[in-house]
Amino acid sequence: MDFSALALSPPLLQVLQEMEFQTVTPIQAQTIPVLLQGRDLTGQAKTGSGKTAAFALPILQRLQLQRRQIQALVLCPTRELCAQVAGEIRRLGRRLPGLQVLVLAGGQPIRPQVNALEKGAHVAVGTPGRVMDLLQREVLETKQLATVVLDEADRMLDMGFREDMERILGTTPPTRQTVLFSATFPPDIEAMSRRFQKDPVRVTVVETEAVPDIRQLCYVSEPEQKPALLLRILRQYQPGSAIVFCNQKATVVELTRELVGAGVSAEGLQGDLEQSERDRVMARFRNQSIRILIATDVAGRGIDVEALDAVINYDLPFQPEPYVHRIGRTGRAGRTGLAISIATPRDDRKLETIEQATGVKLERPSVEALPPADSTSQVSLDSPWETLVISAGRKDKMRPGDILGALTGEAGGLNASDVGKIEIQDRLAYVAVSKRIVRVALQRLRDGRIKGRKHWIDWVR
Ligand code: ADP
Ligand code: MG
């Protein structure tokens, strides 16, 4: 099905064409017409199925742009997801003149958010904690909301946001449209739907059509052999970008140490990292300065990176749901994903439940066929990139071309091939540069100017 079959306005259809969204995903086909009618909806579909556009397009279509009031509120579990969802809404709405989309997430100062709300905006995307805070300060007005979206509702409940979610919904008008998206439908989600939704349409897109896109392998090892086995797996598959999941924080710390010691470009992501450190790690992971991210399920929540080459279960999760959730991060956008699990001889029961729940039998290639753990081969698991951070972002009108120009222009003198991904955030910009020339790049940027101004620049390590 084509987007033009949906009753969307010309500016939205034009953007979809520009973004090369050619066909509607199944969840979009089933939800957009319902949401355009203003009906309540609960939707369930796997990660990467296009749920953001499913709720964003009807919101954008129904906005009254001349009213500078928050008309749609989207609640998401983490700051990263908020930034991503807001980014997608802005992209989809870029041909709607004057559209203002705000991120109201914790982990950053509240003052700019208060100011932005006072100036007025159309759509807010926030975490329940920060939204509650802004409501209590009476700077966020919810009486005129037309639509509330609970995105990844099950994860918000897991993270203890129930009370905030309920209180936020309680302040919104009964006439609102309530949209709930969730990967799973445990009883507490059902209860929430019954309490806050009016006659919701229920849409479930079954997994089976997407799962075969992920190649699922399992290697068996004694527990003490697991670090060496992981190295052998990495040398075999050489992922440019992969997440390794562990069940415990202590394992993350230990494994990160071992991999780094073996020359692998790896970094651990723990739940107790400061938000700013987490942001830096994620920026480096997104631009491939870090190839391997090691995380627990809790710390890995909200990580949403396009195009992961592989997901590796260093420890098998205890339940099938986290397994499905973890591996859903690879194999997006029609590419074949790779999910590799390491099981110990005692994990037979876990494997069985996972295979039953997913209906997929994991391939079990032989361990002997893998290359040795110590690097006798030429295969490098290091990254060719390093990351520099610049203290100016979108709010300062910084664009990728400005940074590329500063590095490769006359003053910078570097080759374009030494410049990798450039990511512009609100107040910061991250740029990947070749490891070989990172010191030179840092010095040239510090000595020179970007857009005619001096900026604070640092090497993120
Ligand atoms: P979900 O919320 O279901 O996990 P997202 O909304 O984040 O998934 O979408 C995953 C990716 O697919 C995003 O990069 C998005 O831009 C892209 N996408 C969404 N809808 C389409 C479409 N119809 N055609 C092509 N790409 C799409
Ligand atoms: Mg989503």
Coordinates of C-alpha atoms and ligand atoms in Angstrom, one line a residue:
M1 CA 0.0 0.0 0.0
D2 CA 1.1 3.5 -1.0
F3 CA 0.9 6.5 1.4
S4 CA -1.3 8.4 -1.2
A5 CA -4.1 5.9 -0.4
L6 CA -4.3 7.5 3.0
A7 CA -6.2 10.8 3.5
L8 CA -3.1 12.8 4.3
S9 CA -2.5 16.4 3.4
P10 CA -0.3 17.4 0.5
P11 CA 2.6 18.8 2.7
L12 CA 2.8 15.5 4.5
L13 CA 2.6 13.4 1.4
Q14 CA 5.3 15.5 -0.1
V15 CA 7.7 14.9 2.8
L16 CA 7.0 11.2 2.8
Q17 CA 8.0 11.2 -0.9
E18 CA 11.2 13.2 -0.1
M19 CA 12.0 10.8 2.8
E20 CA 11.5 7.9 0.3
F21 CA 8.9 6.2 2.5
Q22 CA 7.4 4.3 -0.4
T23 CA 5.1 1.9 1.2
V24 CA 3.1 2.0 4.4
T25 CA 4.2 -0.5 7.0
P26 CA 1.5 -2.9 8.3
I27 CA 1.0 -1.1 11.6
Q28 CA 0.8 2.2 9.8
A29 CA -1.8 0.9 7.3
Q30 CA -4.0 -0.3 10.2
T31 CA -3.6 2.6 12.6
I32 CA -3.4 5.8 10.5
P33 CA -7.0 5.8 9.2
V34 CA -8.3 5.1 12.7
L35 CA -6.2 7.8 14.3
L36 CA -7.3 10.3 11.6
Q37 CA -10.9 9.7 12.6
G38 CA -9.9 10.8 16.2
R39 CA -10.6 7.4 17.7
D40 CA -8.6 5.9 20.6
L41 CA -6.3 3.1 19.8
T42 CA -4.0 0.5 21.3
G43 CA -1.3 -0.8 19.0
Q44 CA 1.2 -3.6 19.3
A45 CA 4.0 -4.2 16.8
K46 CA 7.6 -5.0 17.1
T47 CA 10.4 -2.5 17.3
G48 CA 11.3 -0.9 14.0
S49 CA 7.9 -1.3 12.5
G50 CA 7.3 2.4 12.1
K51 CA 5.0 3.2 15.0
T52 CA 6.3 6.7 15.4
A53 CA 5.1 7.8 11.9
A54 CA 1.9 5.9 12.6
F55 CA 0.9 8.3 15.4
A56 CA 2.9 11.3 14.2
L57 CA 1.3 11.7 10.8
P58 CA -2.3 11.9 12.2
I59 CA -1.2 14.3 14.9
L60 CA 0.4 16.5 12.3
Q61 CA -2.6 16.3 10.1
R62 CA -4.9 17.3 12.9
L63 CA -2.8 20.2 14.3
Q64 CA -4.2 23.7 14.2
L65 CA -0.9 25.5 13.5
Q66 CA -2.3 29.0 14.1
R67 CA -3.0 28.0 17.7
R68 CA 0.4 28.1 19.5
Q69 CA -0.7 25.7 22.2
I70 CA 0.4 22.1 23.0
Q71 CA -2.2 20.1 21.2
A72 CA -0.5 16.7 21.3
L73 CA 1.6 15.2 24.1
V74 CA 3.7 12.1 23.5
L75 CA 5.1 10.3 26.6
C76 CA 8.2 8.1 26.1
P77 CA 10.3 6.2 28.6
T78 CA 13.7 7.7 28.1
R79 CA 15.3 10.9 27.0
E80 CA 16.9 9.3 24.0
L81 CA 13.5 8.0 22.7
C82 CA 12.0 11.5 23.3
A83 CA 14.8 13.0 21.2
Q84 CA 14.3 10.5 18.5
V85 CA 10.5 10.7 18.4
A86 CA 10.6 14.5 18.4
G87 CA 13.2 14.3 15.6
E88 CA 10.9 12.1 13.5
I89 CA 7.9 14.4 14.1
R90 CA 10.0 17.4 13.1
R91 CA 11.2 15.7 9.9
L92 CA 7.7 14.6 9.0
G93 CA 6.3 18.0 9.7
R94 CA 9.1 20.0 8.1
R95 CA 6.7 21.4 5.4
L96 CA 4.2 22.6 8.0
P97 CA 5.1 26.3 8.4
G98 CA 5.9 27.4 12.0
L99 CA 5.5 23.9 13.5
Q100 CA 7.1 23.8 17.0
V101 CA 7.9 20.5 18.6
L102 CA 9.4 20.4 22.1
V103 CA 11.4 17.8 24.0
L104 CA 10.5 17.8 27.7
A105 CA 12.8 15.2 29.1
G106 CA 14.8 15.0 32.3
G107 CA 18.6 14.9 32.6
Q108 CA 18.9 18.4 31.3
P109 CA 18.0 21.9 32.8
I110 CA 14.4 22.7 33.1
R111 CA 14.6 26.4 32.5
P112 CA 15.0 26.3 28.7
Q113 CA 12.0 24.0 28.6
V114 CA 9.9 26.4 30.7
N115 CA 10.9 29.3 28.4
A116 CA 10.1 27.3 25.3
L117 CA 6.7 26.4 26.7
E118 CA 6.0 30.0 27.5
K119 CA 6.8 31.0 23.9
G120 CA 4.3 28.4 22.8
A121 CA 4.5 25.2 20.7
H122 CA 2.3 22.6 19.1
V123 CA 3.6 19.2 20.1
A124 CA 5.5 18.1 23.2
V125 CA 7.4 14.9 23.6
G126 CA 8.5 14.1 27.1
T127 CA 9.3 11.6 29.8
P128 CA 6.5 11.2 32.5
G129 CA 8.8 12.5 35.3
R130 CA 9.7 15.8 33.6
V131 CA 6.2 16.4 32.2
M132 CA 4.8 15.9 35.7
D133 CA 7.3 18.4 37.0
L134 CA 6.3 21.0 34.4
L135 CA 2.7 20.4 35.2
Q136 CA 3.3 21.1 38.9
R137 CA 5.1 24.3 38.0
E138 CA 2.0 25.2 36.0
V139 CA 4.0 26.0 32.9
L140 CA 2.5 23.1 30.9
E141 CA -1.1 23.4 30.1
T142 CA -2.9 20.2 29.3
K143 CA -6.6 21.3 29.3
Q144 CA -6.6 21.9 25.5
L145 CA -4.8 18.7 24.5
A146 CA -6.4 16.9 21.6
T147 CA -4.2 13.8 21.7
V148 CA -2.1 12.0 24.2
V149 CA 0.2 9.2 23.1
L150 CA 1.8 6.7 25.4
D151 CA 4.7 5.3 23.4
E152 CA 6.4 2.1 24.6
A153 CA 3.8 2.1 27.4
D154 CA 5.0 -1.3 28.8
R155 CA 8.5 0.1 29.3
M156 CA 7.2 3.2 31.0
L157 CA 5.4 1.0 33.5
D158 CA 8.5 -1.2 33.9
M159 CA 10.5 1.9 34.7
G160 CA 8.1 2.9 37.5
F161 CA 6.3 5.7 35.7
R162 CA 2.8 4.4 36.4
E163 CA 1.8 7.1 38.9
D164 CA 3.1 9.9 36.9
M165 CA 1.3 8.6 33.7
E166 CA -1.9 8.3 35.6
R167 CA -1.7 11.8 37.1
I168 CA -0.8 13.3 33.7
L169 CA -3.7 11.6 32.0
G170 CA -5.9 12.8 34.9
T171 CA -5.2 16.4 34.1
T172 CA -6.1 16.1 30.4
P173 CA -9.6 16.8 29.0
P174 CA -12.0 13.8 28.7
T175 CA -12.5 14.7 25.0
R176 CA -8.9 13.8 24.3
Q177 CA -7.8 11.1 21.9
T178 CA -5.7 8.5 23.8
V179 CA -3.2 6.4 21.9
L180 CA -1.2 3.6 23.5
F181 CA 1.6 1.8 21.8
S182 CA 3.3 -1.1 23.5
A183 CA 5.5 -4.0 22.5
T184 CA 3.7 -6.3 24.9
F185 CA 0.3 -6.4 26.5
P186 CA 0.6 -7.5 30.1
P187 CA -2.4 -7.1 32.4
D188 CA -1.4 -3.7 33.8
I189 CA -1.4 -2.3 30.2
E190 CA -4.9 -3.8 29.7
A191 CA -6.0 -2.1 32.9
M192 CA -4.6 1.2 31.9
S193 CA -6.3 1.0 28.5
R194 CA -9.6 0.2 30.2
R195 CA -9.3 3.1 32.6
F196 CA -8.1 5.8 30.2
Q197 CA -9.4 4.9 26.8
K198 CA -12.8 5.1 25.2
D199 CA -13.8 2.2 23.0
P200 CA -10.3 1.8 21.7
V201 CA -9.5 0.1 18.4
R202 CA -7.0 -2.7 19.0
V203 CA -4.4 -3.3 16.4
T204 CA -1.8 -6.1 16.7
V205 CA 0.7 -6.8 14.0
V206 CA 2.1 -10.3 14.5
E207 CA 5.8 -10.9 14.7
T208 CA 6.1 -13.7 12.2
E209 CA 6.5 -11.6 9.1
A210 CA 9.5 -9.8 10.6
V211 CA 11.3 -12.4 12.5
P212 CA 12.8 -14.3 9.6
D213 CA 14.8 -11.2 8.7
I214 CA 17.0 -11.9 11.7
R215 CA 19.5 -14.8 11.5
Q216 CA 19.5 -16.3 15.0
L217 CA 22.6 -18.3 16.1
C218 CA 23.6 -19.9 19.3
Y219 CA 27.0 -21.0 20.5
V220 CA 27.4 -23.2 23.6
S221 CA 30.2 -22.7 26.0
E222 CA 31.3 -23.4 29.6
P223 CA 30.8 -20.2 31.6
E224 CA 34.6 -19.6 32.1
Q225 CA 35.1 -19.8 28.3
K226 CA 32.6 -17.1 27.5
P227 CA 34.9 -14.1 27.2
A228 CA 37.2 -16.0 24.8
L229 CA 34.2 -17.3 22.9
L230 CA 32.9 -13.7 22.5
L231 CA 36.2 -12.6 21.1
R232 CA 36.2 -15.4 18.6
I233 CA 32.6 -14.5 17.6
L234 CA 33.6 -10.9 17.1
R235 CA 36.6 -11.9 15.0
Q236 CA 34.4 -14.1 12.9
Y237 CA 31.5 -11.7 12.2
Q238 CA 33.4 -8.4 12.6
P239 CA 30.4 -6.2 13.3
G240 CA 30.9 -2.5 12.7
S241 CA 28.3 -1.8 15.3
A242 CA 26.9 -4.3 17.8
I243 CA 25.4 -4.4 21.3
V244 CA 26.4 -7.1 23.7
F245 CA 23.8 -7.8 26.4
C246 CA 24.7 -9.1 29.8
N247 CA 22.3 -10.0 32.7
Q248 CA 24.3 -8.2 35.4
K249 CA 26.1 -4.9 35.8
A250 CA 29.2 -6.5 37.2
T251 CA 29.5 -8.6 34.0
V252 CA 29.3 -5.4 31.9
V253 CA 32.2 -3.9 33.8
E254 CA 34.3 -7.0 33.7
L255 CA 33.6 -7.8 30.1
T256 CA 34.3 -4.2 29.0
R257 CA 37.7 -4.4 30.6
E258 CA 38.5 -7.7 28.9
L259 CA 37.4 -6.6 25.4
V260 CA 39.3 -3.3 25.7
G261 CA 42.3 -5.2 26.8
A262 CA 42.1 -7.3 23.7
G263 CA 42.1 -4.3 21.5
V264 CA 38.4 -4.2 20.8
S265 CA 36.7 -0.8 20.4
A266 CA 34.2 -1.4 23.2
E267 CA 32.4 0.6 26.0
G268 CA 30.1 -0.4 28.8
L269 CA 26.8 1.3 29.3
Q270 CA 25.6 1.0 32.9
G271 CA 22.4 2.2 34.4
D272 CA 24.2 4.4 36.9
L273 CA 26.2 6.5 34.3
E274 CA 25.6 10.2 34.5
Q275 CA 23.2 11.3 31.8
S276 CA 25.9 13.5 30.1
E277 CA 28.3 10.5 30.0
R278 CA 25.6 8.3 28.6
D279 CA 25.0 10.9 25.9
R280 CA 28.6 10.9 25.0
V281 CA 28.9 7.1 24.9
M282 CA 25.8 7.0 22.7
A283 CA 27.0 9.7 20.4
R284 CA 30.3 7.8 19.9
F285 CA 28.4 4.5 19.4
R286 CA 26.1 6.1 16.7
N287 CA 29.1 7.4 14.8
Q288 CA 31.0 4.1 15.1
S289 CA 33.8 5.5 17.2
I290 CA 32.7 2.7 19.5
R291 CA 32.0 -0.5 17.7
I292 CA 30.8 -2.7 20.6
L293 CA 28.4 -1.4 23.3
I294 CA 28.0 -3.7 26.3
A295 CA 24.9 -3.2 28.4
T296 CA 22.3 -4.7 30.7
D297 CA 18.6 -4.7 29.6
V298 CA 18.0 -1.8 32.0
A299 CA 20.9 0.3 30.7
G300 CA 20.0 -0.7 27.2
R301 CA 16.5 0.7 27.3
G302 CA 15.9 3.5 25.0
I303 CA 19.0 2.7 22.9
D304 CA 17.7 2.9 19.4
V305 CA 20.4 2.8 16.9
E306 CA 19.7 2.5 13.2
A307 CA 21.5 -0.3 11.4
L308 CA 23.0 -2.5 14.1
D309 CA 25.0 -5.2 12.5
A310 CA 24.5 -7.6 15.3
V311 CA 23.0 -8.1 18.7
I312 CA 24.9 -10.5 21.0
N313 CA 23.4 -12.2 24.0
Y314 CA 26.5 -12.7 26.2
D315 CA 24.0 -14.1 28.8
L316 CA 20.7 -15.4 27.7
P317 CA 17.8 -13.5 29.3
F318 CA 15.6 -15.4 31.7
Q319 CA 12.4 -14.8 29.7
P320 CA 11.6 -14.9 25.9
E321 CA 10.3 -11.3 25.9
P322 CA 13.6 -9.6 26.6
Y323 CA 15.2 -11.9 24.1
V324 CA 12.8 -10.7 21.4
H325 CA 13.2 -7.1 22.4
R326 CA 17.0 -7.3 22.4
I327 CA 17.3 -8.9 19.0
G328 CA 14.6 -6.6 17.5
R329 CA 17.3 -4.0 17.3
T330 CA 19.1 -5.6 14.5
G331 CA 17.6 -6.3 11.0
R332 CA 15.7 -3.0 10.6
A333 CA 14.6 -1.4 7.5
G334 CA 14.6 -4.6 5.4
R335 CA 18.2 -5.6 6.1
T336 CA 19.0 -9.0 7.4
G337 CA 19.9 -8.8 11.1
L338 CA 22.2 -11.1 13.1
A339 CA 21.5 -12.2 16.6
I340 CA 24.1 -14.4 18.3
S341 CA 23.5 -16.0 21.7
I342 CA 26.0 -17.6 24.0
A343 CA 24.5 -20.4 26.1
T344 CA 26.0 -22.5 28.8
P345 CA 25.2 -26.2 29.1
R346 CA 22.8 -25.2 31.9
D347 CA 20.8 -22.9 29.7
D348 CA 18.8 -25.7 27.9
R349 CA 15.5 -24.7 29.5
K350 CA 15.9 -21.0 28.7
L351 CA 16.7 -21.9 25.1
E352 CA 13.7 -24.1 24.9
T353 CA 11.3 -21.4 26.1
I354 CA 12.8 -18.9 23.7
E355 CA 12.5 -21.2 20.8
Q356 CA 8.9 -22.1 21.7
A357 CA 7.9 -18.5 22.2
T358 CA 9.5 -17.2 19.0
G359 CA 8.7 -20.3 16.9
V360 CA 12.3 -20.2 15.6
K361 CA 14.9 -22.9 16.1
L362 CA 18.2 -21.2 16.7
E363 CA 21.1 -22.3 14.4
R364 CA 23.9 -24.0 16.3
P365 CA 27.1 -23.5 14.3
S366 CA 30.2 -25.3 15.6
V367 CA 32.5 -23.4 17.9
E368 CA 35.6 -25.1 16.3
A369 CA 34.9 -23.2 13.0
L370 CA 35.5 -19.9 14.7
P371 CA 38.9 -18.1 14.5
P372 CA 41.1 -18.1 17.6
A373 CA 40.5 -15.5 20.4
D374 CA 44.0 -14.0 20.2
S375 CA 44.5 -11.9 17.2
T376 CA 46.7 -14.0 14.9
S377 CA 44.7 -12.8 12.0
Q378 CA 44.7 -9.3 10.4
V379 CA 41.1 -8.6 11.6
S380 CA 41.0 -5.4 13.6
L381 CA 38.2 -4.9 16.0
D382 CA 39.4 -1.3 16.7
S383 CA 37.5 1.6 15.3
P384 CA 39.0 3.9 12.7
W385 CA 37.1 6.9 14.2
E386 CA 37.4 9.2 17.2
T387 CA 34.8 11.8 18.3
L388 CA 35.1 15.5 18.8
V389 CA 32.4 17.5 20.5
I390 CA 31.6 21.1 19.7
S391 CA 29.7 23.4 22.0
A392 CA 27.2 24.6 19.5
G393 CA 24.1 22.9 18.0
R394 CA 20.9 23.3 16.2
K395 CA 19.8 26.1 18.5
D396 CA 23.0 28.0 17.4
K397 CA 22.1 27.3 13.7
M398 CA 25.1 24.9 13.4
R399 CA 24.8 22.6 10.4
P400 CA 26.8 19.6 9.3
G401 CA 28.2 21.6 6.4
D402 CA 29.6 24.2 8.7
I403 CA 31.7 21.6 10.5
L404 CA 32.7 19.8 7.4
G405 CA 33.7 23.1 5.9
A406 CA 35.8 24.1 8.9
L407 CA 37.6 20.7 8.8
T408 CA 38.1 20.4 5.1
G409 CA 38.3 24.1 4.0
E410 CA 41.5 26.0 3.6
A411 CA 42.1 26.5 7.4
G412 CA 41.2 22.9 8.2
G413 CA 43.0 21.3 5.3
L414 CA 41.8 17.8 6.0
N415 CA 40.4 15.3 3.5
A416 CA 36.6 14.7 3.4
S417 CA 37.3 11.0 3.8
D418 CA 38.8 11.7 7.3
V419 CA 35.5 13.1 8.4
G420 CA 32.8 10.7 9.5
K421 CA 29.3 11.1 10.8
I422 CA 28.3 14.6 12.0
E423 CA 25.5 14.7 14.5
I424 CA 23.9 18.0 15.5
Q425 CA 22.0 18.1 18.7
D426 CA 20.2 21.1 20.3
R427 CA 23.3 22.6 22.0
L428 CA 26.1 20.3 20.9
A429 CA 27.5 18.8 17.8
Y430 CA 29.5 15.5 17.5
V431 CA 31.8 14.8 14.6
A432 CA 33.7 11.6 13.9
V433 CA 37.2 12.1 12.5
S434 CA 39.8 9.5 11.5
K435 CA 41.9 8.3 14.5
R436 CA 45.1 9.1 12.6
I437 CA 44.4 12.8 12.4
V438 CA 42.3 13.4 15.5
R439 CA 44.9 15.6 17.3
V440 CA 45.4 17.7 14.1
A441 CA 41.6 18.0 13.7
L442 CA 41.2 19.1 17.3
Q443 CA 43.9 21.7 17.0
R444 CA 42.7 23.1 13.7
L445 CA 39.1 23.4 15.1
R446 CA 40.4 25.0 18.3
D447 CA 42.6 27.5 16.4
G448 CA 40.1 28.2 13.7
R449 CA 36.5 29.4 13.6
I450 CA 33.2 27.8 12.7
K451 CA 30.6 30.1 11.2
G452 CA 33.0 32.9 12.1
R453 CA 33.1 32.1 15.8
K454 CA 35.3 30.4 18.3
H455 CA 33.8 27.4 20.0
W456 CA 34.7 25.1 22.9
I457 CA 35.8 21.8 21.4
D458 CA 36.8 18.6 23.1
W459 CA 37.9 15.1 22.3
V460 CA 35.4 12.7 23.7
R461 CA 37.0 9.6 25.1
Ligands
ADP1 P1 9.1 1.7 16.1 O1 8.7 2.8 16.9 O2 8.0 0.8 15.6 O3 10.2 0.9 16.8 P2 10.2 3.6 14.3 O4 9.0 4.5 14.2 O5 11.3 4.1 15.2 O6 9.8 2.2 14.8 O7 10.7 3.4 12.8 C1 11.8 2.7 12.5 C2 12.5 3.3 11.2 O8 11.7 3.0 10.1 C3 12.7 4.8 11.3 O9 14.0 5.1 10.8 C4 11.6 5.3 10.4 O10 12.0 6.6 9.9 C5 11.5 4.2 9.4 N1 10.2 4.2 8.7 C6 9.0 4.3 9.3 N2 8.0 4.1 8.5 C7 8.5 3.9 7.3 C8 8.0 3.6 5.9 N3 6.7 3.6 5.7 N4 8.9 3.4 4.9 C9 10.2 3.4 5.2 N5 10.8 3.7 6.4 C10 10.0 3.9 7.4
MG2 MG 9.0 3.5 18.8

